[in-house]
Amino acid sequence: DANNLTGKVVALPQRDDIDLTIEEHLIVELYSR
């Protein structure tokens, strides 16, 4: 809704929806500290 600046999440993104190259082991390493 542009007037109220609100939106609705209709579905959570799946891994296949993300078209970026992500090195998951680096994310796990960062958050395991």
The first five atom37 places (N, CA, C, CB, O) and aatype in JSON, in Angstrom:
{
  "aatype": [3, 0, 2, 2, 10, 16, 7, 11, 19, 19, 0, 10, 14, 5, 1, 3, 3, 9, 3, 10, 16, 9, 6, 6, 8, 10, 9, 19, 6, 10, 18, 15, 1],
  "atom_mask": [
    [1, 1, 1, 1, 1],
    [1, 1, 1, 1, 1],
    [1, 1, 1, 1, 1],
    [1, 1, 1, 1, 1],
    [1, 1, 1, 1, 1],
    [1, 1, 1, 1, 1],
    [1, 1, 1, 0, 1],
    [1, 1, 1, 1, 1],
    [1, 1, 1, 1, 1],
    [1, 1, 1, 1, 1],
    [1, 1, 1, 1, 1],
    [1, 1, 1, 1, 1],
    [1, 1, 1, 1, 1],
    [1, 1, 1, 1, 1],
    [1, 1, 1, 1, 1],
    [1, 1, 1, 1, 1],
    [1, 1, 1, 1, 1],
    [1, 1, 1, 1, 1],
    [1, 1, 1, 1, 1],
    [1, 1, 1, 1, 1],
    [1, 1, 1, 1, 1],
    [1, 1, 1, 1, 1],
    [1, 1, 1, 1, 1],
    [1, 1, 1, 1, 1],
    [1, 1, 1, 1, 1],
    [1, 1, 1, 1, 1],
    [1, 1, 1, 1, 1],
    [1, 1, 1, 1, 1],
    [1, 1, 1, 1, 1],
    [1, 1, 1, 1, 1],
    [1, 1, 1, 1, 1],
    [1, 1, 1, 1, 1],
    [1, 1, 1, 1, 1]
  ],
  "atom_positions": [
    [[0.85, -1.18, 0.0], [0.0, 0.0, 0.0], [0.9, 1.24, 0.0], [-0.97, 0.0, 1.23], [1.58, 1.51, 0.99]],
    [[0.9, 1.97, -1.06], [1.8, 3.11, -1.2], [1.43, 4.27, -0.28], [1.81, 3.59, -2.63], [2.3, 5.02, 0.16]],
    [[0.15, 4.42, 0.03], [-0.27, 5.53, 0.89], [0.17, 5.33, 2.33], [-1.78, 5.7, 0.83], [0.6, 6.28, 2.99]],
    [[0.06, 4.11, 2.83], [0.41, 3.83, 4.22], [1.81, 3.25, 4.38], [-0.59, 2.88, 4.81], [2.24, 2.99, 5.5]],
    [[2.51, 3.06, 3.27], [3.85, 2.46, 3.27], [3.86, 1.11, 3.98], [4.85, 3.41, 3.94], [4.71, 0.85, 4.83]],
    [[2.9, 0.26, 3.63], [2.82, -1.08, 4.2], [2.85, -2.1, 3.07], [1.54, -1.25, 5.06], [2.56, -1.78, 1.91]],
    [[3.19, -3.33, 3.43], [3.22, -4.42, 2.46], [2.89, -5.71, 3.15], [0.0, 0.0, 0.0], [2.68, -5.75, 4.37]],
    [[2.83, -6.8, 2.37], [2.5, -8.1, 2.93], [3.45, -9.14, 2.35], [1.02, -8.47, 2.63], [3.69, -9.17, 1.14]],
    [[3.98, -9.99, 3.22], [4.82, -11.1, 2.78], [3.9, -12.26, 2.44], [5.88, -11.5, 3.88], [3.17, -12.74, 3.3]],
    [[3.93, -12.71, 1.19], [3.05, -13.8, 0.77], [3.75, -15.14, 0.79], [2.5, -13.52, -0.61], [3.1, -16.18, 0.85]],
    [[5.09, -15.14, 0.73], [5.85, -16.39, 0.78], [7.29, -16.07, 1.15], [5.78, -17.15, -0.58], [7.82, -15.02, 0.78]],
    [[7.91, -16.99, 1.88], [9.32, -16.84, 2.19], [10.14, -17.27, 0.98], [9.71, -17.67, 3.45], [9.76, -18.22, 0.29]],
    [[11.25, -16.6, 0.69], [12.06, -16.98, -0.46], [12.73, -18.33, -0.26], [13.12, -15.91, -0.74], [13.14, -18.67, 0.85]],
    [[12.83, -19.08, -1.31], [13.52, -20.36, -1.3], [14.94, -20.14, -1.81], [12.77, -21.42, -2.17], [15.25, -19.09, -2.37]],
    [[15.8, -21.13, -1.61], [17.2, -20.99, -2.07], [17.27, -20.75, -3.58], [18.0, -22.25, -1.71], [18.13, -20.0, -4.05]],
    [[16.39, -21.37, -4.34], [16.42, -21.23, -5.79], [15.97, -19.84, -6.25], [15.54, -22.29, -6.43], [16.26, -19.45, -7.38]],
    [[15.28, -19.1, -5.39], [14.81, -17.77, -5.75], [15.93, -16.73, -5.71], [13.69, -17.34, -4.83], [15.8, -15.67, -6.31]],
    [[17.01, -17.02, -5.01], [18.12, -16.08, -4.86], [19.13, -16.35, -5.96], [18.78, -16.19, -3.44], [19.67, -17.45, -6.06]],
    [[19.39, -15.33, -6.79], [20.29, -15.53, -7.92], [21.7, -14.97, -7.66], [19.71, -14.89, -9.15], [22.43, -14.69, -8.61]],
    [[22.06, -14.82, -6.4], [23.41, -14.38, -6.06], [24.26, -15.59, -5.69], [23.39, -13.37, -4.9], [23.75, -16.59, -5.2]],
    [[25.55, -15.49, -5.94], [26.47, -16.54, -5.52], [26.81, -16.31, -4.06], [27.76, -16.57, -6.42], [27.45, -15.32, -3.71]],
    [[26.39, -17.24, -3.21], [26.59, -17.1, -1.77], [27.44, -18.25, -1.27], [25.23, -17.05, -1.02], [27.15, -19.42, -1.54]],
    [[28.49, -17.91, -0.55], [29.31, -18.94, 0.07], [28.81, -19.14, 1.49], [30.84, -18.55, 0.05], [29.18, -18.42, 2.41]],
    [[27.95, -20.16, 1.64], [27.26, -20.37, 2.91], [28.22, -20.66, 4.05], [26.28, -21.51, 2.78], [27.95, -20.3, 5.19]],
    [[29.34, -21.31, 3.77], [30.27, -21.63, 4.85], [30.84, -20.37, 5.48], [31.4, -22.51, 4.32], [31.19, -20.38, 6.66]],
    [[30.96, -19.28, 4.72], [31.45, -18.03, 5.3], [30.42, -17.42, 6.24], [31.81, -17.04, 4.2], [30.78, -16.83, 7.26]],
    [[29.15, -17.54, 5.9], [28.09, -17.04, 6.77], [28.05, -17.85, 8.06], [26.71, -17.1, 6.06], [27.93, -17.28, 9.15]],
    [[28.15, -19.15, 7.95], [28.15, -20.01, 9.14], [29.35, -19.7, 10.01], [28.15, -21.5, 8.74], [29.24, -19.63, 11.23]],
    [[30.5, -19.5, 9.38], [31.72, -19.19, 10.13], [31.58, -17.86, 10.88], [32.93, -19.14, 9.19], [32.01, -17.74, 12.02]],
    [[30.98, -16.86, 10.23], [30.81, -15.56, 10.86], [29.9, -15.65, 12.09], [30.23, -14.56, 9.86], [30.23, -15.11, 13.14]],
    [[28.77, -16.33, 11.96], [27.81, -16.36, 13.05], [28.13, -17.4, 14.11], [26.44, -16.63, 12.51], [27.48, -17.43, 15.16]],
    [[29.12, -18.24, 13.88], [29.49, -19.21, 14.9], [30.53, -18.65, 15.87], [30.02, -20.49, 14.24], [30.95, -19.34, 16.8]],
    [[30.94, -17.43, 15.66], [31.93, -16.8, 16.55], [31.3, -16.33, 17.84], [32.6, -15.63, 15.86], [31.99, -15.78, 18.7]]
  ]
}
